[in-house]
Amino acid sequence: MDPTAAAPHVPTSAGSAAPPRVLTVAGSDSGGGAGIQADLKAMLALGVHGMSVITAVTAQNSLGVQGYWELPAEAVRAQFRSVVDDIGVQAVKTGMLASIELVETVSELLAGIDAPVVVDPVGVSKHGDALLAAEAVATVRERLLPVATLATPNLHEVAQLTGITVTGEHDMPAAAEAVLALGPRWVLVKGGHLEGEAADLLCGADGERHWYRAPRHDNRHTHGTGCTLASAVAAELAKGAEVPEAVAAAKEYVTGAIRAGFALGAGIGPVDHAWRTR
């Protein structure tokens, strides 16, 4: 060995300062475009440390969801306690919870933490496959939404939760108020399924309102959009942003990810979580 060569860097026992920590409580997507996989990719891209509590395992690809299997509530509770009690969290994001028992379990766990909670009330997949038992919708309304800092329903989920069908932007304020009445502090109604610009409406329990608009990109490869947006908001909250600013930053990030979405398999490909670095 050359004695004049520089010694290799050996980290000190103290290590570097940890980035903000964000926990996702959601299902696994074997195709990698949505669910836990999308959440962790978005968190990494936005500079936070992502951690996970897996609630269900899906067999899923670009064509749809071929099946899913819930984990026992005991396994979900154990994962959550392992992370929160040792590592801690600065924000939590929830996605696919599948059943009444899992919604109840997660709601109870979230009620005991002092960190912002972003609830993506996942009901169906991008392909229209059910990811929440019909009988669990009431439990989402009654138990999960009241512990949410922010809920991020799309228009299908708004209808599922409130019975309101949104046909245009003029319906979105009433839809947001109906979801707010279920208990979250903020609601982001996502208008991505409407015609024209991609417009989302954020409403707070104190009456505050913000519209977020972005050009609509002609790209059908949008798998994982909802998971990615909610995870991006959670990442920004963990970094210290207020809710309106966190949503603005997340909207900008997910718009770029949609623009860069790419084909995989024979169906709908994913958004590109790494679009800023490619």
Short mmCIF file of C-alpha atoms in Angstrom, two decimals:
data_model
loop_
_atom_site.label_atom_id
_atom_site.label_comp_id
_atom_site.label_asym_id
_atom_site.label_seq_id
_atom_site.Cartn_x
_atom_site.Cartn_y
_atom_site.Cartn_z
CA MET A 1 0.00 0.00 0.00
CA ASP A 2 1.29 3.46 -0.92
CA PRO A 3 2.01 5.19 2.42
CA THR A 4 1.48 8.59 0.76
CA ALA A 5 -2.04 7.74 -0.37
CA ALA A 6 -4.91 9.44 1.43
CA ALA A 7 -6.53 7.32 4.10
CA PRO A 8 -10.07 6.18 3.27
CA HIS A 9 -12.83 8.18 4.90
CA VAL A 10 -14.15 6.44 7.99
CA PRO A 11 -17.37 7.93 9.37
CA THR A 12 -17.33 8.89 13.02
CA SER A 13 -19.58 7.04 15.41
CA ALA A 14 -21.80 10.12 15.55
CA GLY A 15 -22.47 10.01 11.78
CA SER A 16 -24.29 12.72 9.86
CA ALA A 17 -27.41 14.47 11.03
CA ALA A 18 -30.51 12.48 10.08
CA PRO A 19 -32.89 14.01 7.54
CA PRO A 20 -36.54 14.51 8.48
CA ARG A 21 -38.34 11.19 8.92
CA VAL A 22 -41.64 10.32 7.22
CA LEU A 23 -43.65 7.14 7.73
CA THR A 24 -45.95 5.67 5.09
CA VAL A 25 -48.69 3.29 6.20
CA ALA A 26 -49.94 1.67 3.01
CA GLY A 27 -50.07 -1.35 0.73
CA SER A 28 -47.25 -2.71 -1.40
CA ASP A 29 -47.41 -2.42 -5.20
CA SER A 30 -45.42 -5.28 -6.76
CA GLY A 31 -45.15 -3.30 -10.00
CA GLY A 32 -43.37 -0.46 -8.18
CA GLY A 33 -45.53 2.40 -9.48
CA ALA A 34 -47.83 3.13 -6.55
CA GLY A 35 -48.27 2.25 -2.89
CA ILE A 36 -45.33 1.88 -0.53
CA GLN A 37 -42.89 1.81 -3.42
CA ALA A 38 -44.08 5.14 -4.86
CA ASP A 39 -44.16 6.69 -1.39
CA LEU A 40 -40.55 5.80 -0.61
CA LYS A 41 -39.32 6.94 -4.03
CA ALA A 42 -41.03 10.32 -3.63
CA MET A 43 -39.67 10.73 -0.12
CA LEU A 44 -36.13 9.99 -1.25
CA ALA A 45 -36.46 12.43 -4.15
CA LEU A 46 -37.60 15.15 -1.75
CA GLY A 47 -34.82 14.71 0.76
CA VAL A 48 -36.48 12.93 3.67
CA HIS A 49 -35.94 9.49 5.20
CA GLY A 50 -38.88 7.25 4.31
CA MET A 51 -40.05 4.41 6.55
CA SER A 52 -42.92 1.99 6.06
CA VAL A 53 -45.72 0.08 7.69
CA ILE A 54 -47.07 -2.39 5.14
CA THR A 55 -50.80 -3.01 5.50
CA ALA A 56 -51.38 -5.30 2.52
CA VAL A 57 -49.52 -7.01 -0.29
CA THR A 58 -50.88 -6.66 -3.81
CA ALA A 59 -50.20 -8.63 -6.97
CA GLN A 60 -50.21 -5.68 -9.33
CA ASN A 61 -48.81 -4.60 -12.68
CA SER A 62 -49.48 -2.09 -15.46
CA LEU A 63 -52.78 -3.82 -16.29
CA GLY A 64 -54.36 -3.78 -12.84
CA VAL A 65 -54.54 -5.47 -9.46
CA GLN A 66 -54.74 -9.24 -9.72
CA GLY A 67 -55.19 -9.76 -5.98
CA TYR A 68 -54.38 -8.46 -2.51
CA TRP A 69 -53.81 -9.92 0.92
CA GLU A 70 -54.13 -7.92 4.12
CA LEU A 71 -51.60 -8.23 6.90
CA PRO A 72 -52.91 -8.99 10.38
CA ALA A 73 -53.64 -5.95 12.55
CA GLU A 74 -51.03 -7.26 14.98
CA ALA A 75 -48.35 -7.05 12.27
CA VAL A 76 -49.38 -3.51 11.34
CA ARG A 77 -49.34 -2.42 14.98
CA ALA A 78 -45.93 -4.00 15.58
CA GLN A 79 -44.38 -2.30 12.52
CA PHE A 80 -45.75 1.07 13.61
CA ARG A 81 -44.55 0.78 17.19
CA SER A 82 -41.10 -0.41 16.07
CA VAL A 83 -40.60 2.69 13.95
CA VAL A 84 -42.30 5.34 16.06
CA ASP A 85 -40.98 4.26 19.45
CA ASP A 86 -37.34 4.03 18.35
CA ILE A 87 -36.83 6.31 15.34
CA GLY A 88 -39.67 8.80 15.61
CA VAL A 89 -41.53 10.59 12.83
CA GLN A 90 -41.98 14.16 11.62
CA ALA A 91 -44.95 13.25 9.39
CA VAL A 92 -47.10 10.25 8.48
CA LYS A 93 -48.89 9.41 5.23
CA THR A 94 -51.59 6.74 4.94
CA GLY A 95 -52.71 4.95 1.79
CA MET A 96 -54.36 1.57 1.24
CA LEU A 97 -55.86 0.27 4.51
CA ALA A 98 -58.17 -2.35 2.97
CA SER A 99 -60.46 -3.37 5.86
CA ILE A 100 -62.44 -2.14 8.85
CA GLU A 101 -59.98 -3.72 11.26
CA LEU A 102 -56.95 -2.10 9.66
CA VAL A 103 -58.63 1.32 9.42
CA GLU A 104 -59.53 1.10 13.11
CA THR A 105 -56.04 -0.05 14.08
CA VAL A 106 -54.26 2.68 12.13
CA SER A 107 -56.66 5.38 13.33
CA GLU A 108 -55.98 4.41 16.93
CA LEU A 109 -52.22 4.47 16.39
CA LEU A 110 -52.28 7.85 14.66
CA ALA A 111 -54.34 9.42 17.43
CA GLY A 112 -51.39 8.87 19.76
CA ILE A 113 -48.68 10.71 17.81
CA ASP A 114 -47.70 14.37 17.67
CA ALA A 115 -46.94 14.77 13.96
CA PRO A 116 -48.92 15.87 10.90
CA VAL A 117 -50.89 13.10 9.21
CA VAL A 118 -51.72 13.10 5.48
CA VAL A 119 -54.58 10.72 4.68
CA ASP A 120 -54.93 9.54 1.10
CA PRO A 121 -58.33 7.77 1.42
CA VAL A 122 -57.55 5.11 -1.18
CA GLY A 123 -60.68 3.40 -2.45
CA VAL A 124 -59.80 2.07 -5.89
CA SER A 125 -56.67 1.65 -8.00
CA LYS A 126 -55.87 3.61 -11.17
CA HIS A 127 -57.43 0.73 -13.10
CA GLY A 128 -60.68 0.75 -11.09
CA ASP A 129 -59.85 -2.21 -8.83
CA ALA A 130 -61.28 -1.95 -5.29
CA LEU A 131 -58.61 -1.49 -2.58
CA LEU A 132 -60.96 -0.77 0.32
CA ALA A 133 -63.77 -3.03 1.45
CA ALA A 134 -67.13 -1.30 0.91
CA GLU A 135 -68.06 -1.78 4.55
CA ALA A 136 -64.87 0.03 5.65
CA VAL A 137 -65.82 3.37 4.07
CA ALA A 138 -67.88 4.36 7.12
CA THR A 139 -64.89 3.60 9.36
CA VAL A 140 -62.70 5.89 7.25
CA ARG A 141 -65.28 8.64 7.73
CA GLU A 142 -65.75 8.11 11.45
CA ARG A 143 -62.29 7.10 12.67
CA LEU A 144 -59.56 7.98 10.16
CA LEU A 145 -60.50 11.40 8.79
CA PRO A 146 -60.84 12.98 12.27
CA VAL A 147 -57.14 12.29 12.97
CA ALA A 148 -55.98 13.73 9.62
CA THR A 149 -54.11 16.99 9.30
CA LEU A 150 -54.87 16.82 5.58
CA ALA A 151 -57.06 14.51 3.52
CA THR A 152 -56.36 14.23 -0.23
CA PRO A 153 -59.38 12.60 -1.93
CA ASN A 154 -59.79 12.38 -5.67
CA LEU A 155 -63.25 12.87 -7.15
CA HIS A 156 -64.18 9.19 -6.91
CA GLU A 157 -63.19 9.17 -3.24
CA VAL A 158 -65.14 12.38 -2.60
CA ALA A 159 -68.25 10.66 -3.95
CA GLN A 160 -67.52 7.54 -1.91
CA LEU A 161 -67.09 9.53 1.30
CA THR A 162 -69.78 12.20 0.90
CA GLY A 163 -72.16 11.19 -1.87
CA ILE A 164 -71.31 14.36 -3.81
CA THR A 165 -70.58 13.95 -7.51
CA VAL A 166 -68.21 16.62 -8.81
CA THR A 167 -68.83 17.45 -12.48
CA GLY A 168 -66.75 20.64 -12.66
CA GLU A 169 -64.70 23.07 -10.64
CA HIS A 170 -67.89 24.77 -9.46
CA ASP A 171 -68.72 21.65 -7.42
CA MET A 172 -65.36 21.40 -5.69
CA PRO A 173 -65.87 23.94 -2.86
CA ALA A 174 -69.02 22.17 -1.65
CA ALA A 175 -67.26 18.82 -1.93
CA ALA A 176 -64.34 20.12 0.14
CA GLU A 177 -66.69 21.46 2.82
CA ALA A 178 -68.47 18.10 2.99
CA VAL A 179 -65.17 16.28 3.57
CA LEU A 180 -64.07 18.90 6.12
CA ALA A 181 -67.27 18.20 8.05
CA LEU A 182 -65.91 14.67 8.61
CA GLY A 183 -63.07 15.99 10.76
CA PRO A 184 -59.75 16.66 8.98
CA ARG A 185 -58.14 20.06 9.52
CA TRP A 186 -57.51 20.52 5.80
CA VAL A 187 -58.88 18.91 2.63
CA LEU A 188 -57.30 18.88 -0.83
CA VAL A 189 -59.91 17.93 -3.43
CA LYS A 190 -58.01 16.74 -6.49
CA GLY A 191 -59.61 17.63 -9.81
CA GLY A 192 -57.32 15.59 -12.01
CA HIS A 193 -60.22 13.67 -13.56
CA LEU A 194 -61.93 16.82 -14.87
CA GLU A 195 -61.38 18.37 -18.28
CA GLY A 196 -59.05 21.32 -18.79
CA GLU A 197 -56.29 22.35 -16.41
CA ALA A 198 -55.33 20.04 -13.55
CA ALA A 199 -56.95 22.06 -10.75
CA ASP A 200 -56.94 21.12 -7.07
CA LEU A 201 -58.68 22.95 -4.22
CA LEU A 202 -57.30 23.16 -0.69
CA CYS A 203 -59.72 24.19 2.05
CA GLY A 204 -59.02 24.64 5.75
CA ALA A 205 -61.40 24.28 8.66
CA ASP A 206 -60.97 28.03 9.30
CA GLY A 207 -62.33 28.89 5.82
CA GLU A 208 -58.95 29.38 4.13
CA ARG A 209 -58.93 28.40 0.43
CA HIS A 210 -56.21 27.94 -2.15
CA TRP A 211 -56.45 26.80 -5.80
CA TYR A 212 -53.51 25.02 -7.41
CA ARG A 213 -53.37 24.77 -11.18
CA ALA A 214 -51.01 23.08 -13.60
CA PRO A 215 -51.07 22.34 -17.33
CA ARG A 216 -52.45 18.95 -18.25
CA HIS A 217 -49.83 16.76 -19.94
CA ASP A 218 -50.86 14.37 -22.70
CA ASN A 219 -49.39 11.30 -21.01
CA ARG A 220 -51.46 8.31 -19.95
CA HIS A 221 -48.68 6.90 -17.78
CA THR A 222 -49.95 8.27 -14.47
CA HIS A 223 -49.93 5.22 -12.17
CA GLY A 224 -49.12 6.27 -8.60
CA THR A 225 -50.15 9.92 -8.93
CA GLY A 226 -52.26 10.05 -5.76
CA CYS A 227 -49.75 8.16 -3.62
CA THR A 228 -46.94 10.38 -4.89
CA LEU A 229 -48.77 13.64 -4.21
CA ALA A 230 -49.73 12.67 -0.65
CA SER A 231 -46.20 11.46 0.09
CA ALA A 232 -44.72 14.68 -1.32
CA VAL A 233 -46.99 16.76 0.92
CA ALA A 234 -45.95 14.69 3.94
CA ALA A 235 -42.30 15.17 3.02
CA GLU A 236 -42.70 18.93 2.83
CA LEU A 237 -44.58 19.04 6.14
CA ALA A 238 -41.77 17.04 7.75
CA LYS A 239 -39.31 19.65 6.49
CA GLY A 240 -41.31 22.36 8.25
CA ALA A 241 -43.60 23.80 5.59
CA GLU A 242 -47.12 24.93 6.39
CA VAL A 243 -49.93 23.02 4.66
CA PRO A 244 -50.58 25.49 1.77
CA GLU A 245 -46.87 25.72 0.95
CA ALA A 246 -46.41 21.95 1.28
CA VAL A 247 -49.25 21.35 -1.18
CA ALA A 248 -47.82 23.88 -3.65
CA ALA A 249 -44.40 22.19 -3.59
CA ALA A 250 -45.97 18.73 -3.89
CA LYS A 251 -48.14 19.83 -6.82
CA GLU A 252 -45.07 21.12 -8.67
CA TYR A 253 -43.20 17.88 -8.01
CA VAL A 254 -46.02 15.56 -9.08
CA THR A 255 -46.74 17.62 -12.21
CA GLY A 256 -43.16 17.06 -13.32
CA ALA A 257 -43.42 13.38 -12.46
CA ILE A 258 -46.57 13.05 -14.59
CA ARG A 259 -44.94 14.85 -17.50
CA ALA A 260 -42.04 12.39 -17.35
CA GLY A 261 -44.17 9.27 -16.81
CA PHE A 262 -43.02 6.31 -18.88
CA ALA A 263 -44.40 3.11 -20.38
CA LEU A 264 -43.98 -0.19 -18.54
CA GLY A 265 -45.71 -3.41 -19.53
CA ALA A 266 -48.82 -3.41 -21.67
CA GLY A 267 -50.94 -0.98 -19.65
CA ILE A 268 -50.57 2.24 -17.67
CA GLY A 269 -47.00 3.07 -16.71
CA PRO A 270 -45.87 4.99 -13.62
CA VAL A 271 -45.02 8.60 -13.04
CA ASP A 272 -41.28 9.25 -12.86
CA HIS A 273 -40.29 9.96 -9.26
CA ALA A 274 -36.71 10.74 -10.30
CA TRP A 275 -37.60 13.24 -13.03
CA ARG A 276 -35.53 16.03 -11.47
CA THR A 277 -32.33 14.02 -11.64
CA ARG A 278 -32.63 12.30 -15.04
#
